[in-house]
Amino acid sequence: MQTTIRDINQLDLNGTYTYADYLMWRLEERLELIKGKIFKMSPAPNVRHQKISGKLHLEMGMFFKNHYCQVFYAPFDVRLHEKNSQSSDTKIYTVVQPDLCVICDEGKLDEKGCLGAPDLIVEILSPGNSRKEMDIKFELYEESGVREYWLVEPAENAVFAYVLNESGTYIGLKPAINILQSAIFPDLKIDLEQIFK
């Protein structure tokens, strides 16, 4: 039987962990698990990050209000498993907490969060986590089959959107600086001037 971990110093930061391990952690630090490796999340997001996240959540929530898809916001565990692998807690090596995500397949939802790729993920860049979001998570979401990925860049007042093509590769769209329109939900249009205000 596993013991509960209450201090990050009890973990080997170079070790490989599963979702079953993650469930035993009672830490003050926010962590994500990507391919079995621990990634420390930034401390509590700054005010601008939270304002942007809140406004996007309100806009998206209103859009999906009478829709079968649902919007979730962090902290919310999204467990991603490799294709053709088992989805038991001991076989899942990736748990992320996107700022926002849209899930249309209710079968992916359980009491722990989401098991499988959301349809749309939104990550808002914060100082210090840009490399992780732009590189590691880009590849992770692409290979996991997240259909659309928005990378919000507060410093530029812009959103970079990527859409999965038929071959499973992200195609970058023109950066959104005025109106952000979803490719997979074409009626979802967001006025970015209001979001970044």
XYZ file of N, CA, C and O in Angstrom:
788
model
N 0.839 -1.195 0.000
C 0.000 0.000 0.000
C 0.880 1.254 0.000
O 1.875 1.328 0.694
N 0.495 2.234 -0.810
C 1.261 3.468 -0.900
C 0.981 4.357 0.299
O -0.092 4.346 0.867
N 1.996 5.145 0.657
C 1.808 6.098 1.744
C 1.511 7.475 1.160
O 1.942 7.810 0.059
N 0.802 8.270 1.921
C 0.472 9.624 1.497
C 1.721 10.489 1.561
O 2.461 10.461 2.534
N 1.945 11.246 0.503
C 3.090 12.154 0.416
C 2.608 13.562 0.754
O 1.689 14.082 0.124
N 3.229 14.167 1.761
C 2.812 15.508 2.194
C 3.874 16.578 1.939
O 3.615 17.751 2.117
N 5.069 16.171 1.546
C 6.165 17.115 1.318
C 6.835 16.737 0.002
O 7.162 15.573 -0.226
N 7.037 17.732 -0.855
C 7.630 17.465 -2.161
C 9.014 16.835 -2.045
O 9.458 16.107 -2.925
N 9.699 17.085 -0.923
C 11.026 16.502 -0.725
C 10.983 14.982 -0.546
O 12.008 14.322 -0.602
N 9.787 14.428 -0.354
C 9.639 12.982 -0.265
C 9.644 12.335 -1.651
O 9.695 11.123 -1.765
N 9.569 13.149 -2.689
C 9.515 12.651 -4.060
C 10.875 12.773 -4.736
O 11.624 13.712 -4.482
N 11.165 11.850 -5.618
C 12.350 11.925 -6.466
C 11.934 12.694 -7.712
O 11.188 12.168 -8.554
N 12.375 13.939 -7.836
C 11.948 14.774 -8.949
C 12.421 14.253 -10.297
O 11.951 14.695 -11.342
N 13.345 13.296 -10.290
C 13.794 12.665 -11.531
C 13.135 11.303 -11.741
O 13.407 10.621 -12.721
N 12.280 10.911 -10.798
C 11.612 9.616 -10.884
C 10.487 9.628 -11.902
O 10.164 10.648 -12.511
N 9.879 8.468 -12.091
C 8.739 8.320 -12.990
C 7.540 7.893 -12.160
O 7.633 6.944 -11.378
N 6.434 8.604 -12.317
C 5.258 8.377 -11.496
C 4.020 8.149 -12.356
O 3.978 8.532 -13.522
N 2.997 7.558 -11.738
C 1.724 7.319 -12.405
C 0.633 8.148 -11.730
O 0.859 8.749 -10.675
N -0.542 8.107 -12.326
C -1.684 8.803 -11.730
C -2.017 8.210 -10.363
O -2.424 8.928 -9.456
N -1.803 6.912 -10.187
C -2.040 6.279 -8.881
C -1.137 6.913 -7.821
O -1.571 7.160 -6.688
N 0.124 7.191 -8.175
C 1.033 7.885 -7.252
C 0.512 9.294 -6.966
O 0.437 9.732 -5.819
N 0.156 9.996 -8.020
C -0.325 11.387 -7.943
C -1.493 11.512 -6.966
O -1.595 12.487 -6.223
N -2.368 10.514 -6.964
C -3.532 10.539 -6.070
C -3.143 10.491 -4.594
O -3.936 10.867 -3.735
N -1.938 10.050 -4.304
C -1.471 9.926 -2.917
C -0.742 11.180 -2.437
O -0.294 11.235 -1.296
N -0.604 12.167 -3.295
C 0.135 13.376 -2.932
C -0.809 14.399 -2.326
O -1.841 14.743 -2.906
N -0.439 14.916 -1.165
C -1.190 15.981 -0.487
C -0.216 17.140 -0.279
O 0.242 17.392 0.825
N 0.125 17.789 -1.354
C 1.174 18.808 -1.349
C 0.591 20.209 -1.447
O -0.478 20.402 -2.026
N 1.327 21.174 -0.907
C 0.936 22.566 -1.075
C 1.261 23.032 -2.492
O 0.547 23.837 -3.062
N 2.348 22.526 -3.062
C 2.754 22.892 -4.413
C 1.781 22.300 -5.420
O 1.268 21.206 -5.238
N 1.547 23.040 -6.510
C 0.728 22.523 -7.601
C 1.661 21.849 -8.595
O 2.667 22.422 -9.014
N 1.316 20.615 -8.945
C 2.149 19.827 -9.848
C 1.315 19.269 -10.984
O 0.122 19.047 -10.843
N 1.982 19.020 -12.091
C 1.405 18.249 -13.180
C 2.353 17.091 -13.435
O 3.540 17.151 -13.106
N 1.826 16.052 -14.028
C 2.611 14.867 -14.359
C 2.566 14.729 -15.875
O 1.481 14.612 -16.452
N 3.712 14.808 -16.522
C 3.762 14.693 -17.978
C 4.696 13.551 -18.341
O 5.894 13.598 -18.070
N 4.088 12.499 -18.886
C 4.814 11.276 -19.254
C 5.604 10.733 -18.073
O 6.745 10.310 -18.203
N 4.990 10.791 -16.904
C 5.586 10.228 -15.698
C 6.515 11.159 -14.948
O 6.944 10.849 -13.845
N 6.826 12.308 -15.515
C 7.760 13.254 -14.896
C 7.000 14.392 -14.222
O 5.998 14.886 -14.732
N 7.513 14.823 -13.077
C 6.890 15.899 -12.308
C 7.252 17.251 -12.908
O 8.419 17.529 -13.177
N 6.236 18.074 -13.110
C 6.430 19.444 -13.549
C 5.762 20.345 -12.525
O 4.561 20.258 -12.303
N 6.563 21.206 -11.916
C 6.008 22.162 -10.966
C 5.266 23.231 -11.742
O 5.758 23.736 -12.746
N 4.084 23.559 -11.254
C 3.317 24.632 -11.868
C 3.744 25.950 -11.229
O 4.294 25.960 -10.134
N 3.459 27.031 -11.926
C 3.756 28.347 -11.365
C 2.981 28.511 -10.066
O 1.937 27.891 -9.883
N 3.471 29.374 -9.174
C 2.670 29.683 -7.983
C 1.309 30.227 -8.428
O 1.066 30.378 -9.614
N 0.462 30.559 -7.496
C -0.873 31.055 -7.835
C -0.769 32.091 -8.951
O 0.084 32.985 -8.900
N -1.613 31.967 -9.977
C -1.538 32.896 -11.108
C -1.736 34.339 -10.673
O -2.434 34.618 -9.698
N -1.131 35.268 -11.445
C -1.259 36.681 -11.114
C -2.648 37.203 -11.471
O -3.460 36.508 -12.088
N -2.930 38.433 -11.087
C -4.266 39.016 -11.254
C -4.662 39.071 -12.733
O -5.785 38.726 -13.094
N -3.744 39.496 -13.588
C -4.075 39.587 -15.030
C -4.442 38.221 -15.586
O -5.419 38.075 -16.329
N -3.673 37.207 -15.242
C -3.953 35.835 -15.674
C -5.364 35.439 -15.240
O -6.151 34.900 -16.022
N -5.695 35.710 -13.986
C -6.995 35.317 -13.452
C -8.140 36.084 -14.119
O -9.209 35.533 -14.354
N -7.920 37.373 -14.402
C -8.952 38.154 -15.085
C -9.219 37.578 -16.473
O -10.375 37.423 -16.878
N -8.153 37.298 -17.201
C -8.298 36.736 -18.543
C -8.998 35.383 -18.477
O -9.943 35.114 -19.226
N -8.565 34.545 -17.566
C -9.167 33.218 -17.408
C -10.655 33.333 -17.068
O -11.499 32.643 -17.647
N -10.983 34.216 -16.133
C -12.372 34.395 -15.727
C -13.257 34.888 -16.863
O -14.373 34.390 -17.060
N -12.757 35.863 -17.625
C -13.540 36.404 -18.742
C -13.745 35.352 -19.834
O -14.839 35.232 -20.398
N -12.680 34.608 -20.143
C -12.815 33.538 -21.143
C -13.810 32.485 -20.671
O -14.641 31.996 -21.449
N -13.725 32.132 -19.382
C -14.639 31.129 -18.842
C -16.093 31.604 -18.947
O -16.988 30.837 -19.322
N -16.343 32.867 -18.632
C -17.705 33.404 -18.745
C -18.209 33.365 -20.185
O -19.340 32.929 -20.447
N -17.368 33.814 -21.120
C -17.754 33.813 -22.539
C -18.031 32.398 -23.031
O -19.049 32.135 -23.685
N -17.116 31.487 -22.713
C -17.268 30.113 -23.173
C -18.450 29.437 -22.463
O -19.200 28.681 -23.080
N -18.606 29.729 -21.189
C -19.717 29.155 -20.435
C -21.060 29.570 -21.010
O -21.977 28.739 -21.124
N -21.191 30.833 -21.383
C -22.438 31.306 -21.990
C -22.676 30.626 -23.340
O -23.794 30.229 -23.656
N -21.616 30.483 -24.121
C -21.756 29.846 -25.432
C -22.219 28.397 -25.287
O -23.090 27.934 -26.026
N -21.626 27.668 -24.343
C -21.938 26.243 -24.189
C -23.097 25.983 -23.216
O -23.382 24.827 -22.906
N -23.773 27.040 -22.776
C -24.839 26.901 -21.771
C -25.904 25.878 -22.172
O -26.314 25.045 -21.375
N -26.369 25.921 -23.389
C -27.403 24.997 -23.861
C -26.839 24.023 -24.890
O -27.508 23.651 -25.842
N -25.627 23.617 -24.684
C -24.882 22.757 -25.606
C -24.532 21.477 -24.869
O -24.466 21.461 -23.644
N -24.293 20.423 -25.605
C -23.907 19.163 -24.950
C -22.465 19.183 -24.457
O -22.077 18.382 -23.613
N -21.652 20.103 -24.954
C -20.272 20.213 -24.483
C -20.248 20.991 -23.160
O -21.126 21.810 -22.902
N -19.228 20.737 -22.349
C -19.108 21.401 -21.048
C -17.736 22.052 -20.911
O -16.748 21.531 -21.415
N -17.703 23.185 -20.199
C -16.466 23.928 -19.970
C -16.017 23.699 -18.525
O -16.825 23.791 -17.604
N -14.726 23.426 -18.340
C -14.152 23.249 -17.010
C -12.938 24.151 -16.871
O -12.280 24.475 -17.858
N -12.631 24.564 -15.633
C -11.499 25.449 -15.390
C -10.633 24.873 -14.273
O -11.097 24.099 -13.438
N -9.363 25.289 -14.260
C -8.388 24.787 -13.292
C -8.758 25.225 -11.882
O -9.311 26.311 -11.700
N -8.445 24.385 -10.889
C -7.792 23.082 -11.033
C -8.800 21.994 -11.409
O -9.842 21.853 -10.779
N -8.502 21.285 -12.477
C -9.339 20.209 -12.991
C -8.405 19.220 -13.675
O -7.704 19.585 -14.615
N -8.353 17.997 -13.168
C -7.416 17.003 -13.694
C -7.867 16.441 -15.039
O -8.987 15.942 -15.172
N -6.969 16.532 -16.004
C -7.153 15.895 -17.304
C -6.095 14.806 -17.401
O -4.901 15.096 -17.399
N -6.553 13.558 -17.434
C -5.645 12.405 -17.501
C -5.544 11.959 -18.951
O -6.550 11.634 -19.568
N -4.329 11.971 -19.447
C -4.095 11.577 -20.834
C -3.304 10.272 -20.851
O -2.284 10.164 -20.180
N -3.788 9.312 -21.593
C -3.061 8.040 -21.692
C -2.634 7.835 -23.135
O -3.234 8.359 -24.070
N -1.574 7.083 -23.287
C -1.061 6.835 -24.629
C -2.055 5.982 -25.402
O -2.751 5.143 -24.837
N -2.085 6.202 -26.704
C -2.998 5.431 -27.535
C -2.697 3.944 -27.377
O -1.548 3.544 -27.240
N -3.740 3.153 -27.405
C -3.652 1.687 -27.275
C -3.108 1.232 -25.925
O -2.584 0.138 -25.806
N -3.187 2.093 -24.910
C -2.747 1.672 -23.578
C -3.949 1.597 -22.649
O -5.006 2.150 -22.936
N -3.768 0.917 -21.548
C -4.844 0.807 -20.574
C -5.034 2.152 -19.883
O -4.123 2.960 -19.795
N -6.239 2.350 -19.369
C -6.527 3.620 -18.717
C -6.672 3.474 -17.203
O -7.291 4.300 -16.562
N -6.077 2.436 -16.631
C -6.117 2.308 -15.173
C -5.153 3.323 -14.562
O -4.208 3.773 -15.214
N -5.409 3.690 -13.305
C -4.603 4.715 -12.644
C -3.115 4.391 -12.665
O -2.278 5.290 -12.726
N -2.767 3.106 -12.608
C -1.350 2.721 -12.589
C -0.721 2.728 -13.978
O 0.488 2.567 -14.108
N -1.528 2.918 -15.018
C -1.007 2.941 -16.395
C -1.072 4.332 -17.019
O -0.711 4.519 -18.162
N -1.553 5.321 -16.241
C -1.622 6.699 -16.732
C -0.430 7.465 -16.179
O -0.206 7.499 -14.977
N 0.331 8.083 -17.074
C 1.551 8.792 -16.691
C 1.460 10.297 -16.908
O 2.433 11.008 -16.705
N 0.280 10.781 -17.338
C 0.139 12.207 -17.602
C -1.152 12.738 -16.985
O -2.236 12.216 -17.259
N -0.998 13.770 -16.149
C -2.128 14.479 -15.550
C -1.815 15.967 -15.649
O -0.819 16.431 -15.090
N -2.634 16.704 -16.391
C -2.429 18.145 -16.545
C -3.654 18.887 -16.034
O -4.731 18.315 -15.897
N -3.466 20.163 -15.769
C -4.552 21.023 -15.313
C -4.601 22.268 -16.197
O -4.080 23.325 -15.834
N -5.209 22.139 -17.376
C -5.286 23.305 -18.263
C -6.094 24.425 -17.612
O -6.953 24.167 -16.758
N -5.838 25.655 -18.031
C -6.604 26.776 -17.491
C -8.089 26.590 -17.781
O -8.924 26.806 -16.913
N -8.411 26.192 -19.006
C -9.794 25.917 -19.403
C -9.795 24.749 -20.374
O -8.825 24.559 -21.123
N -10.876 23.994 -20.366
C -11.014 22.950 -21.371
C -12.486 22.697 -21.656
O -13.346 22.940 -20.804
N -12.747 22.253 -22.868
C -14.103 21.931 -23.308
C -14.143 20.448 -23.618
O -13.296 19.945 -24.376
N -15.128 19.764 -23.036
C -15.261 18.324 -23.228
C -16.661 18.047 -23.751
O -17.660 18.423 -23.120
N -16.736 17.399 -24.914
C -18.026 17.115 -25.536
C -18.469 15.670 -25.328
O -19.647 15.374 -25.447
N -17.549 14.789 -25.040
C -17.868 13.379 -24.815
C -18.043 13.139 -23.320
O -17.072 13.058 -22.576
N -19.300 13.054 -22.885
C -19.589 12.881 -21.463
C -18.973 11.601 -20.904
O -18.711 11.496 -19.711
N -18.723 10.630 -21.760
C -18.104 9.376 -21.336
C -16.683 9.555 -20.822
O -16.154 8.668 -20.152
N -16.060 10.687 -21.129
C -14.699 10.955 -20.644
C -14.692 11.540 -19.238
O -13.638 11.654 -18.622
N -15.854 11.929 -18.726
C -15.945 12.571 -17.416
C -16.244 11.555 -16.329
O -17.062 10.659 -16.510
N -15.546 11.698 -15.213
C -15.838 10.899 -14.022
C -15.592 11.782 -12.805
O -15.295 12.968 -12.947
N -15.715 11.220 -11.632
C -15.572 12.034 -10.415
C -14.167 12.607 -10.248
O -13.966 13.553 -9.498
N -13.187 12.066 -10.958
C -11.807 12.545 -10.833
C -11.480 13.649 -11.835
O -10.453 14.294 -11.718
N -12.317 13.835 -12.841
C -12.033 14.828 -13.863
C -12.317 14.274 -15.244
O -13.376 13.706 -15.487
N -11.337 14.405 -16.131
C -11.487 13.958 -17.514
C -10.453 12.876 -17.811
O -9.270 13.036 -17.500
N -10.900 11.806 -18.437
C -9.996 10.734 -18.877
C -10.022 10.720 -20.399
O -11.006 10.302 -21.014
N -8.971 11.219 -20.994
C -8.898 11.327 -22.444
C -8.777 12.775 -22.854
O -8.843 13.689 -22.028
N -8.609 12.993 -24.138
C -8.354 14.329 -24.662
C -9.615 15.179 -24.708
O -10.616 14.763 -25.288
N -9.583 16.374 -24.090
C -10.680 17.326 -24.291
C -10.723 17.744 -25.764
O -9.750 17.560 -26.511
N -11.832 18.327 -26.173
C -11.950 18.807 -27.551
C -11.164 20.095 -27.751
O -10.562 20.309 -28.796
N -11.188 20.959 -26.719
C -10.501 22.250 -26.791
C -9.808 22.505 -25.457
O -10.408 22.287 -24.402
N -8.553 22.916 -25.531
C -7.797 23.289 -24.330
C -7.304 24.714 -24.492
O -6.849 25.107 -25.571
N -7.401 25.479 -23.392
C -6.889 26.851 -23.348
C -5.823 26.923 -22.261
O -6.072 26.548 -21.122
N -4.642 27.377 -22.628
C -3.560 27.618 -21.666
C -3.190 29.092 -21.749
O -2.999 29.628 -22.843
N -3.112 29.746 -20.605
C -2.738 31.158 -20.531
C -1.304 31.231 -20.031
O -0.994 30.727 -18.952
N -0.441 31.822 -20.822
C 0.966 31.897 -20.448
C 1.170 32.799 -19.239
O 0.533 33.840 -19.117
N 2.053 32.359 -18.357
C 2.470 33.153 -17.204
C 3.982 33.235 -17.249
O 4.631 32.344 -17.785
N 4.565 34.287 -16.670
C 6.026 34.345 -16.633
C 6.565 33.073 -15.967
O 6.078 32.645 -14.934
N 7.506 32.448 -16.612
C 8.125 31.266 -16.017
C 7.564 29.952 -16.511
O 8.194 28.917 -16.357
N 6.372 29.941 -17.145
C 5.871 28.662 -17.631
C 5.737 28.642 -19.148
O 5.204 27.699 -19.709
N 6.220 29.660 -19.820
C 6.057 29.764 -21.265
C 6.647 28.584 -22.010
O 6.027 28.030 -22.903
N 7.846 28.171 -21.670
C 8.501 27.077 -22.386
C 7.688 25.796 -22.284
O 7.502 25.082 -23.263
N 7.196 25.516 -21.083
C 6.426 24.289 -20.885
C 5.170 24.297 -21.758
O 4.886 23.342 -22.459
N 4.411 25.401 -21.700
C 3.178 25.469 -22.482
C 3.470 25.437 -23.979
O 2.767 24.786 -24.722
N 4.494 26.167 -24.390
C 4.731 26.313 -25.819
C 5.385 25.095 -26.443
O 5.197 24.828 -27.620
N 6.112 24.347 -25.706
C 6.861 23.236 -26.279
C 6.289 21.892 -25.830
O 5.668 21.172 -26.606
N 6.461 21.592 -24.573
C 6.083 20.271 -24.064
C 4.586 20.026 -24.193
O 4.157 18.988 -24.707
N 3.777 20.976 -23.756
C 2.332 20.761 -23.809
C 1.803 20.787 -25.240
O 0.863 20.060 -25.566
N 2.393 21.597 -26.102
C 1.994 21.604 -27.513
C 2.092 20.187 -28.069
O 1.143 19.662 -28.654
N 3.250 19.570 -27.886
C 3.455 18.208 -28.396
C 2.536 17.205 -27.701
O 1.987 16.305 -28.339
N 2.372 17.368 -26.395
C 1.517 16.463 -25.635
C 0.071 16.523 -26.127
O -0.552 15.497 -26.385
N -0.461 17.725 -26.278
C -1.851 17.866 -26.705
C -2.031 17.390 -28.145
O -3.050 16.799 -28.483
N -1.045 17.638 -28.973
C -1.110 17.191 -30.359
C -1.169 15.663 -30.421
O -2.060 15.094 -31.056
N -0.245 15.000 -29.742
C -0.214 13.533 -29.819
C -1.375 12.884 -29.073
O -1.744 11.748 -29.363
N -1.986 13.612 -28.118
C -3.124 13.070 -27.381
C -4.440 13.235 -28.130
O -5.452 12.659 -27.745
N -4.442 14.057 -29.177
C -5.646 14.226 -29.984
C -6.566 15.351 -29.545
O -7.761 15.340 -29.852
N -6.023 16.360 -28.830
C -6.826 17.543 -28.493
C -7.101 18.274 -29.808
O -6.172 18.701 -30.492
N -8.364 18.399 -30.162
C -8.729 18.891 -31.492
C -8.356 20.348 -31.734
O -8.027 20.748 -32.857
N -8.413 21.178 -30.686
C -8.066 22.589 -30.827
C -7.377 23.048 -29.552
O -7.780 22.664 -28.449
N -6.322 23.841 -29.721
C -5.508 24.293 -28.592
C -5.303 25.791 -28.736
O -4.819 26.261 -29.768
N -5.709 26.542 -27.708
C -5.497 27.994 -27.694
C -4.397 28.309 -26.702
O -4.464 27.933 -25.540
N -3.415 29.049 -27.159
C -2.325 29.519 -26.318
C -2.485 31.034 -26.190
O -2.317 31.773 -27.166
N -2.854 31.470 -24.991
C -3.135 32.888 -24.753
C -1.854 33.569 -24.286
O -1.226 33.129 -23.315
N -1.468 34.629 -24.982
C -0.248 35.374 -24.668
C -0.631 36.764 -24.162
O -0.849 37.691 -24.939
N -0.766 36.916 -22.815
C -1.188 38.203 -22.258
C -0.248 39.354 -22.601
O -0.709 40.485 -22.792
N 1.034 39.098 -22.693
C 1.986 40.175 -22.977
C 1.769 40.753 -24.375
O 2.092 41.917 -24.633
N 1.216 39.955 -25.281
C 0.994 40.394 -26.664
C -0.477 40.705 -26.936
O -0.815 41.106 -28.052
N -1.348 40.465 -25.951
C -2.800 40.603 -26.167
C -3.235 39.816 -27.400
O -3.965 40.303 -28.266
N -2.756 38.575 -27.468
C -3.035 37.738 -28.636
C -3.291 36.292 -28.203
O -2.866 35.867 -27.125
N -3.994 35.583 -29.080
C -4.230 34.155 -28.871
C -3.735 33.424 -30.106
O -4.081 33.783 -31.239
N -2.926 32.399 -29.871
C -2.420 31.556 -30.946
C -3.222 30.253 -30.910
O -3.213 29.545 -29.907
N -3.946 29.990 -32.003
C -4.816 28.816 -32.053
C -4.223 27.772 -32.993
O -3.685 28.103 -34.057
N -4.345 26.517 -32.566
C -3.849 25.386 -33.342
C -4.969 24.373 -33.473
O -5.677 24.086 -32.509
N -5.128 23.845 -34.682
C -6.194 22.886 -34.952
C -5.573 21.610 -35.512
O -4.690 21.659 -36.377
N -6.055 20.483 -34.999
C -5.552 19.181 -35.432
C -6.091 18.863 -36.827
O -7.292 18.952 -37.068
N -5.197 18.511 -37.744
C -5.653 18.144 -39.080
C -5.898 16.627 -39.155
O -5.749 15.912 -38.162
N -6.252 16.145 -40.322
C -6.598 14.729 -40.497
C -5.442 13.792 -40.174
O -5.657 12.649 -39.793
N -4.223 14.261 -40.326
C -3.063 13.396 -40.046
C -2.590 13.505 -38.599
O -1.574 12.930 -38.232
N -3.338 14.242 -37.766
C -2.997 14.328 -36.353
C -1.907 15.329 -36.033
O -1.241 15.233 -35.008
N -1.737 16.331 -36.906
C -0.717 17.364 -36.718
C -1.408 18.713 -36.533
O -2.381 19.022 -37.223
N -0.880 19.528 -35.608
C -1.447 20.854 -35.417
C -1.083 21.782 -36.571
O 0.069 21.818 -37.019
N -2.076 22.529 -37.002
C -1.899 23.586 -37.987
C -2.152 24.899 -37.257
O -3.210 25.078 -36.635
N -1.186 25.806 -37.308
C -1.346 27.100 -36.661
C -2.200 28.028 -37.499
O -2.021 28.123 -38.711
N -3.145 28.686 -36.846
C -3.992 29.653 -37.527
C -3.393 31.047 -37.372
O -2.466 31.250 -36.586
N -3.949 31.999 -38.091
C -3.501 33.384 -37.954
C -3.714 33.819 -36.507
O -4.766 33.563 -35.920
N -2.713 34.458 -35.877
C -2.892 34.902 -34.482
C -4.125 35.785 -34.351
O -4.377 36.651 -35.184
N -4.900 35.536 -33.314
C -6.114 36.325 -33.066
C -5.761 37.508 -32.175
O -5.214 37.329 -31.083
N -6.049 38.716 -32.659
C -5.787 39.915 -31.858
C -7.040 40.760 -31.657
O -7.089 41.583 -30.758
N -8.061 40.532 -32.488
C -9.328 41.258 -32.339
C -10.455 40.309 -31.948
O -11.004 40.414 -30.870
N -10.779 39.399 -32.858
C -11.829 38.404 -32.621
C -11.196 37.018 -32.665
O -10.480 36.680 -33.605
N -11.473 36.242 -31.635
C -11.023 34.852 -31.586
C -12.209 33.985 -31.983
O -13.260 34.033 -31.347
N -12.034 33.223 -33.064
C -13.096 32.329 -33.522
C -12.573 30.910 -33.493
O -11.515 30.605 -34.041
N -13.328 30.039 -32.857
C -12.950 28.638 -32.786
C -13.106 27.990 -34.157
O -14.073 28.264 -34.878
N -12.179 27.105 -34.494
C -12.271 26.368 -35.755
C -13.246 25.207 -35.637
O -13.981 24.906 -36.571
N -13.275 24.555 -34.466
C -14.152 23.387 -34.322
C -15.555 23.763 -33.834
O -16.488 22.978 -33.982
N -15.693 24.954 -33.278
C -16.999 25.499 -32.885
C -17.115 26.864 -33.562
O -16.934 27.903 -32.919
N -17.398 26.911 -34.867
C -17.334 28.170 -35.634
C -18.207 29.298 -35.105
O -17.923 30.464 -35.356
N -19.272 28.962 -34.374
C -20.144 30.014 -33.835
C -19.592 30.637 -32.561
O -20.138 31.626 -32.066
N -18.512 30.053 -32.027
C -17.878 30.604 -30.827
C -16.902 31.699 -31.249
O -15.839 31.430 -31.805
N -17.312 32.948 -31.021
C -16.489 34.114 -31.369
C -16.346 34.962 -30.123
O -17.333 35.277 -29.455
N -15.116 35.331 -29.805
C -14.836 36.075 -28.577
C -14.113 37.371 -28.919
O -13.120 37.368 -29.644
N -14.623 38.466 -28.378
C -14.020 39.791 -28.564
C -12.815 39.905 -27.634
O -12.965 40.045 -26.416
N -11.628 39.838 -28.202
C -10.410 39.837 -27.378
C -10.127 41.185 -26.726
O -9.466 41.242 -25.706
N -10.659 42.245 -27.297
C -10.468 43.556 -26.662
C -11.086 43.543 -25.263
O -10.524 44.082 -24.315
N -12.248 42.896 -25.139
C -12.911 42.782 -23.832
C -12.153 41.834 -22.903
O -12.080 42.062 -21.698
N -11.591 40.784 -23.476
C -10.873 39.797 -22.663
C -9.598 40.393 -22.068
O -9.282 40.178 -20.901
N -8.870 41.157 -22.879
C -7.583 41.690 -22.425
C -7.696 43.043 -21.737
O -6.700 43.573 -21.263
N -8.902 43.617 -21.675
C -9.108 44.937 -21.062
C -8.781 44.904 -19.571
O -9.067 43.993 -18.866
